[in-house]
Coordinates of C-alpha atoms in Angstrom, one line a residue:
M1 CA 100.6 123.9 90.3
F2 CA 103.3 126.0 88.9
V3 CA 103.4 129.5 87.6
V4 CA 102.8 129.8 83.9
A5 CA 105.7 131.7 82.3
V6 CA 104.7 131.4 78.6
V7 CA 101.8 132.4 76.5
V8 CA 100.2 129.6 74.5
C9 CA 98.3 130.6 71.3
L10 CA 95.3 128.5 70.4
I11 CA 95.0 127.4 66.8
G12 CA 92.8 129.9 65.0
A13 CA 92.7 132.4 67.9
A14 CA 94.8 135.4 68.7
C15 CA 97.3 135.4 71.6
S16 CA 96.4 137.5 74.6
Q17 CA 98.9 138.2 77.4
E18 CA 96.0 139.4 79.6
T19 CA 94.4 136.0 79.7
S20 CA 95.3 134.3 83.0
V21 CA 93.8 130.9 82.3
Q22 CA 94.6 129.2 79.0
A23 CA 93.8 125.8 77.7
P24 CA 96.4 123.4 76.6
P25 CA 97.6 123.9 73.0
T26 CA 95.5 122.2 70.3
E27 CA 98.7 121.2 68.5
I28 CA 102.0 120.1 70.0
R29 CA 104.7 121.8 67.9
V30 CA 107.8 120.8 69.9
A31 CA 108.8 117.6 71.6
T32 CA 108.8 119.0 75.1
A33 CA 105.9 117.1 76.6
R34 CA 106.4 114.7 79.5
V35 CA 104.1 112.5 81.6
W36 CA 104.3 111.3 85.2
V37 CA 104.8 107.6 85.3
G38 CA 105.0 105.9 88.7
A39 CA 107.7 107.9 90.4
D40 CA 109.2 110.2 87.8
W41 CA 108.7 112.2 84.6
F42 CA 109.3 110.6 81.2
P43 CA 109.0 111.8 77.6
A44 CA 105.3 111.8 76.7
P45 CA 104.1 109.4 73.9
A46 CA 102.6 111.5 71.2
P47 CA 99.9 109.6 69.4
V48 CA 97.1 111.9 68.6
L49 CA 95.5 109.6 66.1
A50 CA 93.0 110.9 63.6
N51 CA 92.3 107.4 62.1
P52 CA 93.2 104.7 64.6
T53 CA 94.0 101.4 62.8
A54 CA 95.0 98.1 64.4
A55 CA 98.7 97.4 63.8
W56 CA 99.2 94.3 65.8
S57 CA 97.7 92.1 68.6
R58 CA 99.0 89.8 71.2
P59 CA 97.4 87.6 73.9
V60 CA 97.8 88.9 77.4
R61 CA 97.9 86.7 80.5
F62 CA 97.7 87.6 84.2
G63 CA 98.4 85.9 87.5
Q64 CA 100.2 82.5 87.3
D65 CA 100.1 82.6 83.5
G66 CA 101.7 85.9 82.9
D67 CA 101.8 89.7 83.2
V68 CA 102.4 92.8 81.0
G69 CA 103.9 96.2 81.7
R70 CA 104.4 99.4 79.6
A71 CA 106.1 102.8 79.7
A72 CA 106.3 105.7 77.3
D73 CA 108.3 103.8 74.6
F74 CA 108.1 100.1 75.3
V75 CA 105.9 97.1 76.2
V76 CA 107.1 94.1 78.2
F77 CA 105.2 90.8 78.2
A78 CA 105.7 87.8 80.5
D79 CA 103.9 84.6 79.4
R80 CA 104.1 81.1 80.9
L81 CA 104.7 79.1 77.7
D82 CA 102.5 76.1 78.9
P83 CA 99.7 77.4 81.2
D84 CA 99.1 73.8 82.3
R85 CA 102.6 73.7 83.9
P86 CA 102.6 76.2 86.8
D87 CA 106.4 75.6 87.3
G88 CA 107.2 75.7 83.6
D89 CA 109.1 78.2 81.4
V90 CA 108.2 81.9 81.4
H91 CA 109.0 83.9 78.3
L92 CA 109.9 87.6 79.0
V93 CA 110.0 89.8 75.9
R94 CA 110.3 93.5 75.1
V95 CA 108.2 94.7 72.2
D96 CA 108.2 97.8 70.1
P97 CA 104.8 99.3 70.8
T98 CA 104.4 100.8 67.3
T99 CA 105.3 97.8 65.2
G100 CA 105.0 94.8 67.6
D101 CA 108.5 93.7 66.7
E102 CA 110.4 91.8 69.5
I103 CA 113.5 93.7 70.6
W104 CA 114.8 90.9 72.9
S105 CA 113.5 87.9 74.8
L106 CA 114.5 85.8 77.8
V107 CA 113.2 82.4 79.0
V108 CA 113.3 81.4 82.7
A109 CA 111.6 78.7 84.8
G110 CA 110.0 78.6 88.2
P111 CA 106.7 78.3 90.0
G112 CA 104.5 81.1 91.3
T113 CA 102.5 84.1 90.2
V114 CA 104.2 86.0 87.4
N115 CA 104.7 89.8 88.0
V116 CA 106.4 92.4 85.8
G117 CA 107.8 95.5 87.6
L118 CA 109.3 98.3 85.6
L119 CA 112.1 100.6 86.9
P120 CA 112.7 103.0 84.0
L121 CA 114.8 105.3 86.1
Q122 CA 117.3 102.4 86.5
N123 CA 116.6 101.1 83.0
T124 CA 115.6 97.7 84.3
V125 CA 112.6 95.4 84.4
I126 CA 112.0 93.0 87.3
L127 CA 110.4 89.7 86.6
S128 CA 109.1 88.2 89.9
L129 CA 107.8 84.6 90.4
V130 CA 105.9 84.7 93.7
D131 CA 105.4 81.3 95.3
G132 CA 104.0 81.7 98.8
S133 CA 106.6 83.6 100.9
A134 CA 109.4 82.9 98.3
V135 CA 109.9 85.5 95.6
A136 CA 112.4 84.6 92.9
Q137 CA 113.4 87.7 90.9
Y138 CA 115.3 88.5 87.7
V139 CA 116.5 92.0 87.2
V140 CA 116.9 92.5 83.5
D141 CA 118.5 95.3 81.4
L142 CA 115.8 97.1 79.4
D143 CA 118.1 97.7 76.5
D144 CA 119.4 94.2 75.7
G145 CA 117.5 91.8 77.9
Q146 CA 120.6 90.7 79.8
T147 CA 120.1 89.4 83.4
L148 CA 121.8 91.9 85.8
W149 CA 120.8 90.2 89.0
F150 CA 119.0 87.0 90.2
S151 CA 117.7 85.9 93.5
D152 CA 116.0 82.6 94.1
G153 CA 114.0 84.0 97.1
S154 CA 115.4 81.4 99.5
D155 CA 116.8 84.1 101.8
G156 CA 113.6 86.2 101.7
R157 CA 115.2 89.1 99.9
F158 CA 113.7 90.7 96.9
N159 CA 113.2 94.0 95.0
A160 CA 116.8 94.7 94.0
R161 CA 117.8 98.3 93.2
F162 CA 121.2 99.5 92.2
I163 CA 123.3 102.4 93.3
E164 CA 126.9 102.7 92.4
D165 CA 128.5 99.3 93.1
F166 CA 125.8 98.3 95.6
V167 CA 122.5 96.5 95.6
V168 CA 119.7 97.4 97.9
L169 CA 117.3 94.6 98.8
D170 CA 114.0 94.4 100.8
S171 CA 113.3 91.4 103.0
T172 CA 110.2 89.5 104.0
D173 CA 111.1 90.2 107.7
G174 CA 110.7 94.0 107.2
T175 CA 114.4 94.8 107.1
S176 CA 116.5 96.0 104.1
Y177 CA 120.0 95.0 103.1
V178 CA 122.8 96.7 101.2
I179 CA 125.3 94.3 99.6
D180 CA 128.3 94.5 97.4
R181 CA 127.3 94.0 93.8
S182 CA 130.4 92.2 92.8
S183 CA 131.0 89.8 95.7
G184 CA 127.4 89.6 97.0
A185 CA 128.7 90.2 100.6
D186 CA 126.4 91.9 103.1
L187 CA 127.6 95.4 103.9
W188 CA 124.9 96.5 106.3
Q189 CA 121.2 96.2 107.1
T190 CA 118.4 98.2 108.6
S191 CA 116.3 97.4 111.6
A192 CA 112.7 96.3 111.0
D193 CA 110.3 98.7 109.4
V194 CA 113.0 101.0 107.9
R195 CA 112.4 101.6 104.2
L196 CA 115.2 102.5 101.8
V197 CA 114.5 104.6 98.6
I198 CA 117.0 105.2 95.9
N199 CA 116.9 108.6 94.2
S200 CA 119.5 111.1 92.7
G201 CA 122.4 108.9 93.8
R202 CA 121.3 108.9 97.4
V203 CA 120.0 106.2 99.8
F204 CA 117.0 107.9 101.5
F205 CA 115.5 106.1 104.5
L206 CA 112.2 106.3 106.3
D207 CA 112.3 104.9 109.9
M208 CA 108.7 104.1 110.8
P209 CA 109.1 103.2 114.5
E210 CA 111.4 106.2 115.2
Q211 CA 109.5 108.6 113.0
R212 CA 112.7 109.8 111.3
V213 CA 113.8 110.3 107.7
G214 CA 117.2 111.0 106.2
V215 CA 120.1 109.8 104.0
R216 CA 122.6 107.0 104.7
D217 CA 126.0 106.3 103.2
P218 CA 125.6 103.3 100.9
R219 CA 129.0 101.9 101.9
T220 CA 128.6 101.9 105.7
G221 CA 124.9 102.7 106.5
A222 CA 126.0 105.7 108.6
E223 CA 123.6 108.6 108.6
V224 CA 124.6 111.5 106.4
W225 CA 121.7 113.5 107.9
S226 CA 118.3 112.8 109.5
A227 CA 115.2 114.7 110.7
A228 CA 112.3 114.0 112.9
M229 CA 108.7 113.8 111.7
N230 CA 105.5 114.2 113.7
G231 CA 104.2 110.7 112.8
R232 CA 105.2 107.7 110.8
P233 CA 106.8 108.9 107.6
A234 CA 105.6 107.8 104.2
S235 CA 105.4 108.7 100.5
P236 CA 108.7 110.5 99.8
T237 CA 108.5 112.6 96.6
F238 CA 111.7 114.1 95.0
A239 CA 111.8 117.3 93.0
N240 CA 114.0 120.4 92.5
G241 CA 116.7 118.9 94.7
L242 CA 114.3 118.4 97.6
V243 CA 112.6 115.4 99.2
M244 CA 109.1 116.0 100.4
V245 CA 107.8 113.5 103.0
S246 CA 104.4 113.2 104.6
A247 CA 103.4 111.9 108.0
A248 CA 100.1 111.1 109.7
P249 CA 100.3 111.6 113.5
N250 CA 98.1 109.7 115.9
S251 CA 96.0 112.9 116.4
G252 CA 95.7 116.2 114.6
D253 CA 96.4 117.3 111.1
D254 CA 98.7 115.5 108.7
E255 CA 102.2 116.8 108.1
L256 CA 104.2 117.5 105.0
A257 CA 107.9 118.6 105.2
A258 CA 110.6 119.3 102.6
F259 CA 114.3 118.9 103.0
D260 CA 117.4 119.5 100.9
L261 CA 118.2 116.0 99.7
Q262 CA 122.0 116.6 99.8
T263 CA 122.3 118.5 103.1
G264 CA 119.1 117.7 105.1
V265 CA 118.4 121.4 105.6
E266 CA 114.7 121.8 106.3
K267 CA 113.0 124.1 103.8
W268 CA 109.5 124.1 105.1
R269 CA 106.9 122.1 107.1
V270 CA 103.1 122.4 107.0
R271 CA 100.2 120.8 108.8
E272 CA 96.9 120.4 106.9
P273 CA 94.0 117.9 107.2
K274 CA 94.4 115.0 104.7
I275 CA 97.6 116.2 103.2
G276 CA 99.6 113.2 104.3
N277 CA 99.5 109.8 102.5
G278 CA 98.1 109.8 99.0
L279 CA 99.0 110.2 95.4
K280 CA 101.6 112.9 94.7
I281 CA 102.8 114.4 91.4
P282 CA 105.6 117.1 91.5
F283 CA 105.2 119.5 88.7
R284 CA 107.8 122.2 88.0
D285 CA 106.8 124.5 90.9
V286 CA 103.8 122.8 92.5
L287 CA 103.3 119.4 94.2
V288 CA 99.8 118.0 93.5
I289 CA 98.4 115.7 96.1
S290 CA 95.3 113.5 96.0
D291 CA 94.3 112.2 99.4
L292 CA 92.5 109.2 97.7
G293 CA 89.5 109.8 100.0
I294 CA 86.3 107.7 99.6
P295 CA 83.8 108.5 98.2
S296 CA 85.3 111.9 97.5
S297 CA 88.9 113.0 97.3
T298 CA 90.6 116.3 98.0
L299 CA 93.2 117.6 95.6
F300 CA 95.9 120.0 96.9
G301 CA 98.3 122.3 95.0
V302 CA 101.3 122.9 97.2
S303 CA 104.2 125.3 96.4
I304 CA 107.4 123.3 96.2
A305 CA 109.4 126.4 97.1
T306 CA 107.5 127.5 100.2
G307 CA 105.0 124.7 101.2
E308 CA 102.1 127.1 100.8
V309 CA 98.8 125.4 100.0
M310 CA 97.9 127.4 96.9
W311 CA 94.6 125.7 96.1
T312 CA 92.3 122.8 97.1
R313 CA 89.3 121.3 95.3
K314 CA 86.9 118.4 95.9
T315 CA 86.5 115.8 93.2
N316 CA 83.1 114.3 94.3
R317 CA 84.5 110.8 93.7
Q318 CA 87.8 109.1 94.5
A319 CA 90.7 110.6 92.6
A320 CA 92.7 107.4 92.2
S321 CA 93.3 107.8 88.5
V322 CA 94.7 111.4 88.2
A323 CA 97.3 111.9 85.5
G324 CA 99.9 114.6 85.1
I325 CA 101.4 116.0 81.9
E326 CA 103.6 119.0 81.1
I327 CA 103.7 120.7 77.7
D328 CA 106.2 123.4 77.0
G329 CA 106.7 123.8 80.7
R330 CA 103.0 124.2 81.6
G331 CA 101.4 121.6 83.9
F332 CA 98.0 120.0 83.5
L333 CA 96.2 117.5 85.7
I334 CA 93.5 115.2 84.3
A335 CA 91.3 114.3 87.3
P336 CA 87.7 113.6 88.3
D337 CA 85.3 116.5 88.4
G338 CA 82.0 115.2 89.6
E339 CA 80.9 112.4 87.3
V340 CA 83.2 113.5 84.4
E341 CA 86.9 114.2 83.9
A342 CA 88.5 117.7 83.9
V343 CA 91.7 119.2 82.6
I344 CA 93.0 121.3 85.5
D345 CA 95.6 124.1 85.4
V346 CA 98.1 123.1 88.0
A347 CA 99.2 126.7 88.6
T348 CA 95.7 127.8 89.7
G349 CA 93.6 124.6 90.3
E350 CA 91.0 125.9 87.8
T351 CA 89.2 123.8 85.4
L352 CA 90.1 124.4 81.8
A353 CA 87.8 121.8 80.2
N354 CA 85.4 119.0 81.1
S355 CA 84.6 115.8 79.2
T356 CA 81.1 114.8 78.4
G357 CA 79.7 111.6 79.8
E358 CA 80.8 109.4 82.7
R359 CA 84.0 107.5 81.9
E360 CA 87.2 106.5 83.5
Q361 CA 90.3 108.4 82.7
S362 CA 92.8 105.8 81.4
A363 CA 95.8 107.3 79.5
V364 CA 97.2 110.6 78.4
S365 CA 99.6 111.5 75.6
A366 CA 101.1 114.7 74.4
G367 CA 97.9 115.9 72.9
A368 CA 95.0 113.6 73.8
V369 CA 93.2 111.8 76.6
Y370 CA 92.1 108.2 76.0
Q371 CA 89.2 107.0 78.1
S372 CA 87.4 103.7 78.6
G373 CA 84.6 102.6 80.9
G374 CA 81.5 103.7 78.9
G375 CA 78.4 101.7 79.1
D376 CA 78.9 100.3 75.6
G377 CA 82.5 99.2 76.4
S378 CA 84.0 101.5 73.8
I379 CA 87.2 103.7 73.9
V380 CA 86.9 107.4 73.3
A381 CA 89.8 109.8 72.4
L382 CA 89.5 113.4 73.6
R383 CA 91.6 116.4 72.5
L384 CA 93.6 117.5 75.5
A385 CA 93.0 121.2 74.8
D386 CA 89.2 121.1 75.3
L387 CA 88.3 117.4 75.9
E388 CA 86.2 117.5 72.7
P389 CA 85.8 114.0 71.2
L390 CA 88.1 113.0 68.4
W391 CA 86.9 109.5 67.7
T392 CA 85.2 106.5 69.4
L393 CA 86.5 102.9 69.0
A394 CA 84.0 100.1 69.4
P395 CA 85.1 96.9 71.2
A396 CA 86.8 94.3 69.1
E397 CA 84.6 91.5 67.8
G398 CA 83.6 89.2 70.6
S399 CA 84.9 91.5 73.2
R400 CA 83.0 92.0 76.4
R401 CA 84.8 95.2 77.3
S402 CA 87.7 97.3 76.0
S403 CA 90.1 99.1 78.3
V404 CA 92.8 101.6 77.5
F405 CA 96.1 100.1 78.7
G406 CA 98.2 103.2 77.8
A407 CA 99.9 105.2 75.1
A408 CA 103.4 104.2 74.1
G409 CA 105.6 105.2 71.2
A410 CA 103.2 106.1 68.3
A411 CA 100.5 103.7 69.5
V412 CA 97.5 103.6 71.7
L413 CA 97.3 100.2 73.5
V414 CA 93.9 98.6 74.2
I415 CA 93.1 95.4 76.0
D416 CA 89.9 93.5 75.0
D417 CA 88.3 90.8 77.1
V418 CA 87.4 88.4 74.3
E419 CA 84.9 85.7 75.0
D420 CA 86.4 82.1 74.7
V421 CA 89.9 83.7 74.1
G422 CA 90.8 85.8 77.1
F423 CA 92.6 89.1 77.2
V424 CA 94.1 90.5 73.9
L425 CA 96.2 93.6 73.7
T426 CA 95.9 95.5 70.4
A427 CA 98.1 98.5 69.3
Y428 CA 96.4 101.2 67.3
V429 CA 98.4 103.5 65.1
E430 CA 97.7 106.2 62.5
G431 CA 96.1 104.6 59.5
N432 CA 95.2 105.6 56.0
P433 CA 92.3 108.0 56.2
G434 CA 91.0 106.8 52.8
P435 CA 89.4 108.8 50.1
E436 CA 87.9 112.1 51.1

């Protein structure tokens, strides 16, 4: 994906500046690793456990009874305190992933399906209670648990995002609203099927019917700049001061275009089959795209500077679970490669290592890949450098299946489906290796 500018020495091997393809380092010496989470890069959790030991466990509920979310350094649980009361109290709590200690908690009430949405870029968590067409939402500060915004859903508005002194809200009728955060007064609204995205202090819009994209002034809604796309725009990705937008026309190849986010100057525009909608991860110099094709996906490596398609590769199965990580400025992609997973150099698209056995890639940290989905229901940890197994974790007692929920803090989080109990989340940390 991006040009490698450093030489990485493998432990126990000599450095060679003539080697063009190098595996990830076997040991992370500096805290410069980051992982792609949702819509942006965040510091990578760094648990490369030699002796995983259960530190704490907590029941996990889904649907009307609760939800759970996590990022690189926190876990948030939402549990309905009395599952027999579908309109009863919901307990929202932030937990330290390493110790299990509660950092803050909040209790609210209301009917509906419980959903936790995380917006780490805005340092907020959104607790939604979805009851038919009504969506009640609490926007909560991640640091202290204080409610920053509440909507009871009676006006059909939801999904609050903040920019300066304004709040951007979506609506069930397909429009979006911008309101004054202090007074709650409406300032302006879009027409139907115009999506607003907040990034880098700008209100970026995608006008589906008019097939246009651009930036609007948050105070007035006036266009700062706009540009035409050859098809309905979708999937904006932001990197290096640019916004990259895809479009799928009614006929012909998909389109991908890049614009300067501040000025709207078009940097490049390319047409390529299947390069439109899909999963996108912007590394330092290369945008990786998975077209999410079924049963086989295509991965693209596109130069962010020029739009050149630098490499493509088939996965032989759907690449819906690709993960991105950068270590010391080098980018790596963990993606399907036939029936196994591969570590891929994003600068070249070449495979650096393959796992053994058919499993699902589930989580990545600064130095390891954690996988679940084996026939025995176990979890396996693989060293990122070469995907060699580090350890295997059997399912908890009574568990029908173990799944990796993610890596956070100094812990690896595992969810077990325990018979007669339900779902249980357990945090594994480094334990005492015992006598040699």
